[in-house]
Amino acid sequence: MLFKKFHYKTLLYLLPALLIFLTFNVIPGLTSLLLSFFEFSGFETNLFKKFVGLDNFGKIYDDKYFWIALKNTFLFVFGAVFIQTAIALMLSILIFFWKF
Protein backbone atom coordinates (compact mmCIF):
# COMPACT_ATOMS: atom_id res chain seq x y z
CA MET A 1 0.00 0.00 0.00
CA LEU A 2 1.37 3.37 -1.00
CA PHE A 3 -0.23 5.46 1.76
CA LYS A 4 -0.51 3.85 5.15
CA LYS A 5 -1.60 6.88 7.17
CA PHE A 6 -4.86 8.75 6.59
CA HIS A 7 -4.30 12.48 6.17
CA TYR A 8 -7.03 14.72 7.51
CA LYS A 9 -5.52 17.62 5.60
CA THR A 10 -6.90 16.05 2.42
CA LEU A 11 -10.44 16.38 3.74
CA LEU A 12 -9.74 19.98 4.63
CA TYR A 13 -8.78 20.68 1.01
CA LEU A 14 -11.90 18.94 -0.29
CA LEU A 15 -14.26 20.74 2.09
CA PRO A 16 -14.84 23.93 0.01
CA ALA A 17 -15.70 21.95 -3.12
CA LEU A 18 -17.98 19.68 -1.12
CA LEU A 19 -19.79 22.63 0.44
CA ILE A 20 -20.32 24.28 -2.95
CA PHE A 21 -21.58 20.99 -4.42
CA LEU A 22 -24.01 20.48 -1.54
CA THR A 23 -25.22 24.08 -1.62
CA PHE A 24 -25.88 24.35 -5.34
CA ASN A 25 -26.68 20.75 -6.38
CA VAL A 26 -27.77 18.38 -3.64
CA ILE A 27 -29.90 20.64 -1.42
CA PRO A 28 -31.93 22.22 -4.30
CA GLY A 29 -32.42 18.78 -5.86
CA LEU A 30 -33.73 17.27 -2.65
CA THR A 31 -35.93 20.32 -2.04
CA SER A 32 -37.44 19.99 -5.54
CA LEU A 33 -38.07 16.30 -4.99
CA LEU A 34 -39.77 17.02 -1.67
CA LEU A 35 -41.90 19.83 -3.15
CA SER A 36 -43.08 17.54 -5.95
CA PHE A 37 -45.23 15.68 -3.43
CA PHE A 38 -47.04 18.86 -2.30
CA GLU A 39 -49.43 21.30 -3.96
CA PHE A 40 -47.18 24.24 -4.72
CA SER A 41 -47.78 27.18 -7.06
CA GLY A 42 -44.49 28.99 -6.48
CA PHE A 43 -46.05 32.07 -4.89
CA GLU A 44 -46.99 30.73 -1.48
CA THR A 45 -45.17 31.35 1.77
CA ASN A 46 -46.24 28.03 3.29
CA LEU A 47 -44.43 25.52 1.08
CA PHE A 48 -45.73 22.32 2.62
CA LYS A 49 -49.41 23.20 2.94
CA LYS A 50 -51.19 20.32 1.22
CA PHE A 51 -49.70 16.89 0.64
CA VAL A 52 -50.93 15.40 -2.66
CA GLY A 53 -48.61 12.42 -2.96
CA LEU A 54 -48.13 11.15 -6.51
CA ASP A 55 -51.04 13.16 -7.98
CA ASN A 56 -48.65 15.75 -9.42
CA PHE A 57 -46.92 13.04 -11.43
CA GLY A 58 -50.27 11.78 -12.75
CA LYS A 59 -51.21 15.27 -13.95
CA ILE A 60 -48.10 15.42 -16.15
CA TYR A 61 -49.56 13.14 -18.82
CA ASP A 62 -52.58 15.40 -19.39
CA ASP A 63 -50.60 18.65 -19.44
CA LYS A 64 -49.76 19.83 -22.96
CA TYR A 65 -47.18 22.31 -21.67
CA PHE A 66 -45.17 19.51 -20.09
CA TRP A 67 -44.77 17.76 -23.45
CA ILE A 68 -43.79 21.04 -25.13
CA ALA A 69 -41.21 21.69 -22.40
CA LEU A 70 -39.89 18.12 -22.70
CA LYS A 71 -39.50 18.50 -26.47
CA ASN A 72 -37.72 21.83 -26.03
CA THR A 73 -35.41 20.31 -23.45
CA PHE A 74 -34.44 17.47 -25.78
CA LEU A 75 -33.82 19.93 -28.62
CA PHE A 76 -31.65 22.07 -26.37
CA VAL A 77 -29.66 19.07 -25.15
CA PHE A 78 -29.22 17.85 -28.73
CA GLY A 79 -27.97 21.27 -29.78
CA ALA A 80 -25.76 21.74 -26.77
CA VAL A 81 -24.15 18.33 -26.87
CA PHE A 82 -23.95 17.14 -30.44
CA ILE A 83 -23.72 20.37 -32.40
CA GLN A 84 -21.23 22.01 -30.03
CA THR A 85 -19.13 18.85 -29.96
CA ALA A 86 -19.08 18.71 -33.75
CA ILE A 87 -18.09 22.37 -34.01
CA ALA A 88 -15.36 21.91 -31.39
CA LEU A 89 -14.03 18.85 -33.21
CA MET A 90 -13.92 20.68 -36.53
CA LEU A 91 -12.15 23.65 -34.97
CA SER A 92 -9.60 21.42 -33.25
CA ILE A 93 -8.87 19.62 -36.54
CA LEU A 94 -8.54 22.99 -38.28
CA ILE A 95 -6.11 24.23 -35.64
CA PHE A 96 -4.14 20.99 -35.70
CA PHE A 97 -3.63 21.06 -39.48
CA TRP A 98 -3.17 24.82 -39.78
CA LYS A 99 0.08 25.66 -41.59
CA PHE A 100 1.78 28.86 -40.56
mmCIF file of C-alpha atoms in Angstrom:
data_model
loop_
_atom_site.group_PDB
_atom_site.id
_atom_site.type_symbol
_atom_site.label_atom_id
_atom_site.label_comp_id
_atom_site.label_asym_id
_atom_site.label_seq_id
_atom_site.Cartn_x
_atom_site.Cartn_y
_atom_site.Cartn_z
ATOM 1 C CA MET A 1 0.000 0.000 0.000
ATOM 2 C CA LEU A 2 1.369 3.373 -0.997
ATOM 3 C CA PHE A 3 -0.230 5.457 1.758
ATOM 4 C CA LYS A 4 -0.513 3.850 5.151
ATOM 5 C CA LYS A 5 -1.598 6.883 7.166
ATOM 6 C CA PHE A 6 -4.856 8.752 6.591
ATOM 7 C CA HIS A 7 -4.299 12.479 6.173
ATOM 8 C CA TYR A 8 -7.033 14.716 7.509
ATOM 9 C CA LYS A 9 -5.520 17.624 5.604
ATOM 10 C CA THR A 10 -6.899 16.048 2.416
ATOM 11 C CA LEU A 11 -10.441 16.376 3.737
ATOM 12 C CA LEU A 12 -9.744 19.976 4.625
ATOM 13 C CA TYR A 13 -8.780 20.682 1.011
ATOM 14 C CA LEU A 14 -11.903 18.944 -0.286
ATOM 15 C CA LEU A 15 -14.261 20.739 2.091
ATOM 16 C CA PRO A 16 -14.843 23.934 0.015
ATOM 17 C CA ALA A 17 -15.698 21.952 -3.118
ATOM 18 C CA LEU A 18 -17.977 19.677 -1.116
ATOM 19 C CA LEU A 19 -19.791 22.630 0.444
ATOM 20 C CA ILE A 20 -20.319 24.280 -2.945
ATOM 21 C CA PHE A 21 -21.577 20.991 -4.417
ATOM 22 C CA LEU A 22 -24.006 20.482 -1.544
ATOM 23 C CA THR A 23 -25.216 24.085 -1.621
ATOM 24 C CA PHE A 24 -25.885 24.347 -5.340
ATOM 25 C CA ASN A 25 -26.682 20.749 -6.376
ATOM 26 C CA VAL A 26 -27.766 18.381 -3.638
ATOM 27 C CA ILE A 27 -29.895 20.640 -1.425
ATOM 28 C CA PRO A 28 -31.929 22.216 -4.302
ATOM 29 C CA GLY A 29 -32.418 18.784 -5.855
ATOM 30 C CA LEU A 30 -33.726 17.275 -2.647
ATOM 31 C CA THR A 31 -35.935 20.317 -2.043
ATOM 32 C CA SER A 32 -37.437 19.993 -5.536
ATOM 33 C CA LEU A 33 -38.068 16.303 -4.991
ATOM 34 C CA LEU A 34 -39.769 17.019 -1.675
ATOM 35 C CA LEU A 35 -41.896 19.827 -3.148
ATOM 36 C CA SER A 36 -43.076 17.542 -5.951
ATOM 37 C CA PHE A 37 -45.225 15.681 -3.428
ATOM 38 C CA PHE A 38 -47.038 18.862 -2.305
ATOM 39 C CA GLU A 39 -49.433 21.298 -3.956
ATOM 40 C CA PHE A 40 -47.184 24.241 -4.722
ATOM 41 C CA SER A 41 -47.775 27.179 -7.063
ATOM 42 C CA GLY A 42 -44.493 28.994 -6.476
ATOM 43 C CA PHE A 43 -46.052 32.068 -4.886
ATOM 44 C CA GLU A 44 -46.995 30.730 -1.477
ATOM 45 C CA THR A 45 -45.168 31.348 1.773
ATOM 46 C CA ASN A 46 -46.240 28.027 3.294
ATOM 47 C CA LEU A 47 -44.427 25.522 1.084
ATOM 48 C CA PHE A 48 -45.732 22.323 2.624
ATOM 49 C CA LYS A 49 -49.407 23.201 2.942
ATOM 50 C CA LYS A 50 -51.195 20.323 1.222
ATOM 51 C CA PHE A 51 -49.703 16.886 0.637
ATOM 52 C CA VAL A 52 -50.935 15.400 -2.661
ATOM 53 C CA GLY A 53 -48.606 12.415 -2.959
ATOM 54 C CA LEU A 54 -48.129 11.152 -6.506
ATOM 55 C CA ASP A 55 -51.044 13.155 -7.984
ATOM 56 C CA ASN A 56 -48.653 15.747 -9.417
ATOM 57 C CA PHE A 57 -46.924 13.041 -11.427
ATOM 58 C CA GLY A 58 -50.271 11.784 -12.745
ATOM 59 C CA LYS A 59 -51.212 15.272 -13.953
ATOM 60 C CA ILE A 60 -48.104 15.422 -16.147
ATOM 61 C CA TYR A 61 -49.557 13.135 -18.820
ATOM 62 C CA ASP A 62 -52.584 15.396 -19.394
ATOM 63 C CA ASP A 63 -50.601 18.651 -19.440
ATOM 64 C CA LYS A 64 -49.758 19.830 -22.964
ATOM 65 C CA TYR A 65 -47.178 22.315 -21.671
ATOM 66 C CA PHE A 66 -45.168 19.509 -20.092
ATOM 67 C CA TRP A 67 -44.766 17.757 -23.447
ATOM 68 C CA ILE A 68 -43.785 21.038 -25.126
ATOM 69 C CA ALA A 69 -41.213 21.690 -22.399
ATOM 70 C CA LEU A 70 -39.892 18.125 -22.700
ATOM 71 C CA LYS A 71 -39.501 18.496 -26.474
ATOM 72 C CA ASN A 72 -37.718 21.834 -26.033
ATOM 73 C CA THR A 73 -35.411 20.310 -23.449
ATOM 74 C CA PHE A 74 -34.441 17.472 -25.776
ATOM 75 C CA LEU A 75 -33.818 19.931 -28.617
ATOM 76 C CA PHE A 76 -31.652 22.073 -26.367
ATOM 77 C CA VAL A 77 -29.663 19.066 -25.148
ATOM 78 C CA PHE A 78 -29.218 17.850 -28.730
ATOM 79 C CA GLY A 79 -27.974 21.275 -29.778
ATOM 80 C CA ALA A 80 -25.763 21.745 -26.769
ATOM 81 C CA VAL A 81 -24.150 18.328 -26.866
ATOM 82 C CA PHE A 82 -23.953 17.135 -30.445
ATOM 83 C CA ILE A 83 -23.721 20.372 -32.403
ATOM 84 C CA GLN A 84 -21.227 22.007 -30.033
ATOM 85 C CA THR A 85 -19.132 18.847 -29.959
ATOM 86 C CA ALA A 86 -19.083 18.712 -33.755
ATOM 87 C CA ILE A 87 -18.090 22.369 -34.007
ATOM 88 C CA ALA A 88 -15.362 21.915 -31.391
ATOM 89 C CA LEU A 89 -14.031 18.847 -33.206
ATOM 90 C CA MET A 90 -13.922 20.679 -36.532
ATOM 91 C CA LEU A 91 -12.150 23.651 -34.966
ATOM 92 C CA SER A 92 -9.605 21.421 -33.250
ATOM 93 C CA ILE A 93 -8.870 19.624 -36.542
ATOM 94 C CA LEU A 94 -8.540 22.993 -38.276
ATOM 95 C CA ILE A 95 -6.111 24.235 -35.638
ATOM 96 C CA PHE A 96 -4.142 20.991 -35.702
ATOM 97 C CA PHE A 97 -3.629 21.061 -39.475
ATOM 98 C CA TRP A 98 -3.168 24.821 -39.784
ATOM 99 C CA LYS A 99 0.076 25.658 -41.589
ATOM 100 C CA PHE A 100 1.778 28.860 -40.559
#
